[in-house]
Amino acid sequence: MEEPADSGGGGAAQGPMAQVAEIRCPIAARPMRLLEWKVKPGSLVNVDSVLALCAPIPPEKESGSHPPEQPNRLSEKKLKSDRAGVVKELCCQLGQVISPGVVVVRVEECSHPIVMKGLLYTRTQTNTKQQALISTANVSMVHSVPELMVSSEQAEQLGREDQQRLHRNKKLVLMVDLDQTLIHTTEHHCQLMSNKGIFHFQLGRGEPMLHTRLRPHCKDFLEKIAKLYELHVFTFGSRLYAHTIAGNIVEANPEF
């Protein structure tokens, strides 16, 4: 079982790029006995990192009149962080009963707004450092580069810029499904069929060969719709599948 921790108000700022936040025992949780720390001061933690293992106190034991018992390992709960940062202070002792709302850990956050594959990024930084785990970047904005993460503030700014660009171009965004709308894909290729207009590809070694063809009038549809809309596609298939199909369509129709 897992218990996401609650965060309290931040403490004193530690310079322009960092602030200290308090991570508390969840208000909705039962009192818990701290069994084991999974972090120490200086540890890097991310959202959902396990901070500690705890054992819930049964209601009949909360009065404290009974001696502590050996905890049942099956009933352990994982106390998790709800933010990224560097652990500054462990605020409870092993064996201590932690009540809801009690501060468990203090974490120093970092406000770097952009992260790429776990590395910090700023416009003036050329030598990135492996400290991006303490960034506030947690929003993926580019579906073709999911590793690129930005902060909520940066995401809102980029969203406004996208909106302004669409207004300037007098276009709306149109979402179109790939399969059975733009294309048809199958693993079973009929040898008697013409290969004209069919993409043959694999998504990886050992993966089945896929055969994709544009549906009737798809090219005409895309040519006309591109003048009115910014086109985005979605699929229940994998990201690699979507990118491969989109790449093949653009390669075969560079005017898009």
Short mmCIF file of C-alpha atoms in Angstrom, two decimals:
data_model
loop_
_atom_site.label_atom_id
_atom_site.label_comp_id
_atom_site.label_asym_id
_atom_site.label_seq_id
_atom_site.Cartn_x
_atom_site.Cartn_y
_atom_site.Cartn_z
CA MET A 1 0.00 0.00 0.00
CA GLU A 2 1.15 3.53 -0.68
CA GLU A 3 0.45 6.84 1.06
CA PRO A 4 1.17 10.02 -0.93
CA ALA A 5 2.40 12.63 1.47
CA ASP A 6 0.82 16.07 1.79
CA SER A 7 2.88 19.20 1.31
CA GLY A 8 2.65 22.17 3.61
CA GLY A 9 3.65 25.74 2.95
CA GLY A 10 7.18 26.41 1.89
CA GLY A 11 9.72 27.60 4.40
CA ALA A 12 12.31 30.31 4.00
CA ALA A 13 13.67 30.71 0.49
CA GLN A 14 17.16 29.31 -0.03
CA GLY A 15 18.27 31.66 -2.79
CA PRO A 16 16.53 32.66 -6.02
CA MET A 17 16.29 29.12 -7.41
CA ALA A 18 15.19 27.11 -4.37
CA GLN A 19 12.70 27.00 -1.53
CA VAL A 20 12.05 24.55 1.29
CA ALA A 21 8.71 22.72 1.40
CA GLU A 22 7.32 20.58 4.21
CA ILE A 23 6.02 17.12 3.36
CA ARG A 24 3.45 15.97 5.90
CA CYS A 25 1.70 12.78 6.87
CA PRO A 26 -1.55 12.70 4.84
CA ILE A 27 -4.50 14.25 6.66
CA ALA A 28 -6.77 11.38 5.61
CA ALA A 29 -4.40 8.69 6.90
CA ARG A 30 -4.48 6.89 10.24
CA PRO A 31 -1.60 7.48 12.67
CA MET A 32 1.38 5.45 11.51
CA ARG A 33 4.54 4.10 13.13
CA LEU A 34 7.72 4.95 11.25
CA LEU A 35 9.51 1.69 10.44
CA GLU A 36 12.25 2.59 7.98
CA TRP A 37 13.63 5.61 6.17
CA LYS A 38 14.23 5.20 2.43
CA VAL A 39 15.99 8.56 2.11
CA LYS A 40 18.53 10.61 4.03
CA PRO A 41 19.54 14.29 4.05
CA GLY A 42 20.98 15.13 0.65
CA SER A 43 18.98 12.46 -1.20
CA LEU A 44 17.43 13.48 -4.51
CA VAL A 45 13.73 12.66 -4.67
CA ASN A 46 11.17 12.95 -7.42
CA VAL A 47 7.38 12.91 -7.43
CA ASP A 48 6.28 9.49 -6.11
CA SER A 49 9.70 8.68 -4.64
CA VAL A 50 9.32 6.54 -1.51
CA LEU A 51 10.38 8.47 1.58
CA ALA A 52 9.67 5.94 4.31
CA LEU A 53 7.90 2.72 5.26
CA CYS A 54 5.23 2.98 7.94
CA ALA A 55 2.75 0.71 9.71
CA PRO A 56 -0.78 2.02 10.37
CA ILE A 57 -1.81 1.97 14.02
CA PRO A 58 -5.04 -0.02 14.57
CA PRO A 59 -7.83 2.03 16.23
CA GLU A 60 -7.68 0.04 19.46
CA LYS A 61 -3.93 0.78 19.77
CA GLU A 62 -4.13 4.55 19.27
CA SER A 63 -4.65 5.24 22.98
CA GLY A 64 -1.07 4.19 23.64
CA SER A 65 -2.02 1.93 26.55
CA HIS A 66 -0.73 -1.14 24.73
CA PRO A 67 2.97 -1.88 24.17
CA PRO A 68 4.14 -1.60 20.56
CA GLU A 69 3.86 -4.85 18.63
CA GLN A 70 6.00 -6.24 15.86
CA PRO A 71 4.45 -4.62 12.74
CA ASN A 72 2.87 -6.81 10.11
CA ARG A 73 5.03 -6.32 7.04
CA LEU A 74 2.06 -7.02 4.78
CA SER A 75 0.25 -3.96 6.13
CA GLU A 76 3.16 -1.56 5.53
CA LYS A 77 2.44 1.67 3.72
CA LYS A 78 4.87 3.59 1.56
CA LEU A 79 5.01 7.28 2.37
CA LYS A 80 5.71 9.01 -0.95
CA SER A 81 6.84 12.47 -1.94
CA ASP A 82 4.46 14.66 -3.91
CA ARG A 83 7.25 16.85 -5.29
CA ALA A 84 10.82 16.76 -6.55
CA GLY A 85 13.76 18.13 -4.61
CA VAL A 86 16.63 17.45 -2.25
CA VAL A 87 15.95 16.12 1.24
CA LYS A 88 17.07 18.72 3.78
CA GLU A 89 15.78 17.26 7.06
CA LEU A 90 14.16 14.08 8.39
CA CYS A 91 11.70 15.34 11.00
CA CYS A 92 10.69 12.07 12.71
CA GLN A 93 12.48 9.28 14.56
CA LEU A 94 12.34 5.58 13.80
CA GLY A 95 9.59 3.98 15.87
CA GLN A 96 7.77 7.28 16.33
CA VAL A 97 4.00 7.34 15.84
CA ILE A 98 3.25 9.97 13.21
CA SER A 99 -0.12 11.69 13.41
CA PRO A 100 -1.93 13.06 10.34
CA GLY A 101 -0.60 16.48 9.38
CA VAL A 102 2.76 16.07 11.13
CA VAL A 103 5.80 17.24 9.14
CA VAL A 104 7.79 14.17 8.06
CA VAL A 105 10.43 15.56 5.69
CA ARG A 106 11.61 18.97 4.56
CA VAL A 107 12.61 19.16 0.90
CA GLU A 108 14.47 21.90 -0.93
CA GLU A 109 12.88 22.50 -4.30
CA CYS A 110 14.39 23.98 -7.45
CA SER A 111 12.57 26.23 -9.91
CA HIS A 112 14.38 25.29 -13.14
CA PRO A 113 11.53 25.44 -15.65
CA ILE A 114 12.83 23.05 -18.33
CA VAL A 115 14.18 19.48 -18.14
CA MET A 116 15.36 17.26 -20.99
CA LYS A 117 15.94 13.58 -20.14
CA GLY A 118 16.59 14.40 -16.49
CA LEU A 119 18.99 17.28 -17.14
CA LEU A 120 18.45 20.93 -16.23
CA TYR A 121 18.20 23.44 -19.04
CA THR A 122 18.44 27.21 -19.09
CA ARG A 123 19.06 29.52 -22.02
CA THR A 124 22.55 30.38 -20.77
CA GLN A 125 23.55 26.93 -19.57
CA THR A 126 25.77 24.83 -21.81
CA ASN A 127 27.15 22.35 -19.29
CA THR A 128 24.04 20.68 -17.86
CA LYS A 129 24.26 18.97 -14.50
CA GLN A 130 22.65 15.83 -13.12
CA GLN A 131 20.54 17.84 -10.71
CA ALA A 132 17.37 18.08 -12.76
CA LEU A 133 15.53 15.79 -10.37
CA ILE A 134 15.01 18.87 -8.21
CA SER A 135 13.36 20.79 -11.05
CA THR A 136 9.72 21.84 -11.01
CA ALA A 137 9.38 20.79 -14.67
CA ASN A 138 6.65 18.16 -14.76
CA VAL A 139 4.58 18.87 -17.89
CA SER A 140 5.29 17.17 -21.23
CA MET A 141 4.49 19.69 -23.98
CA VAL A 142 5.82 18.09 -27.18
CA HIS A 143 4.27 14.74 -28.03
CA SER A 144 7.17 13.88 -30.33
CA VAL A 145 9.71 14.50 -27.52
CA PRO A 146 8.11 13.18 -24.30
CA GLU A 147 11.40 13.52 -22.41
CA LEU A 148 11.17 17.31 -22.72
CA MET A 149 9.44 18.54 -19.54
CA VAL A 150 8.56 22.09 -18.60
CA SER A 151 7.10 23.74 -15.51
CA SER A 152 3.40 24.57 -15.24
CA GLU A 153 4.22 28.27 -15.68
CA GLN A 154 6.32 27.55 -18.78
CA ALA A 155 3.54 25.31 -20.15
CA GLU A 156 0.97 28.09 -19.74
CA GLN A 157 3.25 30.57 -21.51
CA LEU A 158 3.85 28.15 -24.41
CA GLY A 159 0.12 27.50 -24.61
CA ARG A 160 -0.58 31.23 -24.93
CA GLU A 161 2.07 31.53 -27.65
CA ASP A 162 0.49 28.61 -29.55
CA GLN A 163 -2.92 30.27 -29.28
CA GLN A 164 -1.54 33.56 -30.60
CA ARG A 165 0.18 31.76 -33.50
CA LEU A 166 -3.06 30.02 -34.45
CA HIS A 167 -4.91 33.34 -34.32
CA ARG A 168 -2.31 34.97 -36.57
CA ASN A 169 -2.56 32.08 -39.05
CA LYS A 170 -6.38 32.08 -38.75
CA LYS A 171 -6.46 28.35 -38.04
CA LEU A 172 -7.99 26.01 -35.52
CA VAL A 173 -6.60 22.68 -34.29
CA LEU A 174 -8.17 19.53 -35.72
CA MET A 175 -7.64 16.16 -34.01
CA VAL A 176 -7.96 13.17 -36.36
CA ASP A 177 -7.79 9.49 -35.53
CA LEU A 178 -5.27 7.50 -37.56
CA ASP A 179 -6.67 3.98 -37.84
CA GLN A 180 -9.82 3.51 -39.92
CA THR A 181 -9.93 7.27 -40.56
CA LEU A 182 -6.75 8.26 -42.40
CA ILE A 183 -5.13 4.85 -42.82
CA HIS A 184 -5.68 1.13 -42.53
CA THR A 185 -2.98 -1.11 -41.07
CA THR A 186 -2.78 -4.88 -41.03
CA GLU A 187 -0.26 -7.62 -40.27
CA HIS A 188 -1.66 -9.76 -43.08
CA HIS A 189 -0.45 -8.67 -46.48
CA CYS A 190 -2.22 -10.16 -49.47
CA GLN A 191 0.39 -11.07 -52.07
CA LEU A 192 -2.15 -10.58 -54.87
CA MET A 193 -2.66 -6.92 -53.96
CA SER A 194 -0.71 -4.13 -55.58
CA ASN A 195 2.09 -2.69 -53.45
CA LYS A 196 1.37 0.79 -54.75
CA GLY A 197 0.77 3.21 -51.88
CA ILE A 198 1.43 0.63 -49.14
CA PHE A 199 4.00 1.30 -46.38
CA HIS A 200 5.78 -1.80 -45.10
CA PHE A 201 7.56 -1.38 -41.76
CA GLN A 202 8.47 -2.92 -38.40
CA LEU A 203 8.42 -1.09 -35.08
CA GLY A 204 11.41 -3.00 -33.76
CA ARG A 205 13.47 -6.15 -34.04
CA GLY A 206 11.27 -9.19 -33.63
CA GLU A 207 8.09 -7.17 -34.14
CA PRO A 208 5.63 -8.23 -36.86
CA MET A 209 5.76 -6.62 -40.28
CA LEU A 210 2.99 -4.04 -40.66
CA HIS A 211 1.36 -2.97 -43.90
CA THR A 212 -0.34 0.44 -44.06
CA ARG A 213 -2.30 2.12 -46.83
CA LEU A 214 -3.98 5.51 -46.94
CA ARG A 215 -7.74 5.25 -47.02
CA PRO A 216 -9.60 6.41 -50.17
CA HIS A 217 -9.46 10.19 -50.76
CA CYS A 218 -7.18 10.68 -47.75
CA LYS A 219 -4.67 12.70 -49.75
CA ASP A 220 -7.35 15.08 -51.05
CA PHE A 221 -8.74 15.45 -47.54
CA LEU A 222 -5.33 16.31 -46.07
CA GLU A 223 -4.55 18.82 -48.83
CA LYS A 224 -7.79 20.71 -48.23
CA ILE A 225 -7.83 20.49 -44.45
CA ALA A 226 -4.21 21.70 -44.13
CA LYS A 227 -5.30 25.12 -45.43
CA LEU A 228 -7.85 25.53 -42.66
CA TYR A 229 -6.51 23.64 -39.65
CA GLU A 230 -3.36 22.66 -37.81
CA LEU A 231 -3.67 18.90 -37.95
CA HIS A 232 -2.87 16.60 -35.01
CA VAL A 233 -3.34 12.84 -35.05
CA PHE A 234 -3.99 10.38 -32.24
CA THR A 235 -4.14 6.61 -31.99
CA PHE A 236 -4.59 3.81 -29.48
CA GLY A 237 -1.34 2.43 -30.90
CA SER A 238 2.10 3.23 -29.56
CA ARG A 239 3.87 6.56 -29.89
CA LEU A 240 6.41 4.97 -32.25
CA TYR A 241 3.58 3.66 -34.43
CA ALA A 242 2.02 7.13 -34.71
CA HIS A 243 5.34 8.80 -35.51
CA THR A 244 6.20 6.18 -38.14
CA ILE A 245 2.85 6.56 -39.90
CA ALA A 246 3.01 10.37 -39.78
CA GLY A 247 6.56 10.32 -41.11
CA ASN A 248 5.58 8.05 -44.01
CA ILE A 249 2.62 10.26 -44.92
CA VAL A 250 4.77 13.40 -44.94
CA GLU A 251 7.56 11.68 -46.88
CA ALA A 252 5.11 10.51 -49.54
CA ASN A 253 3.35 13.91 -49.62
CA PRO A 254 5.97 16.62 -48.92
CA GLU A 255 3.46 19.34 -49.75
CA PHE A 256 1.77 18.66 -46.41
#
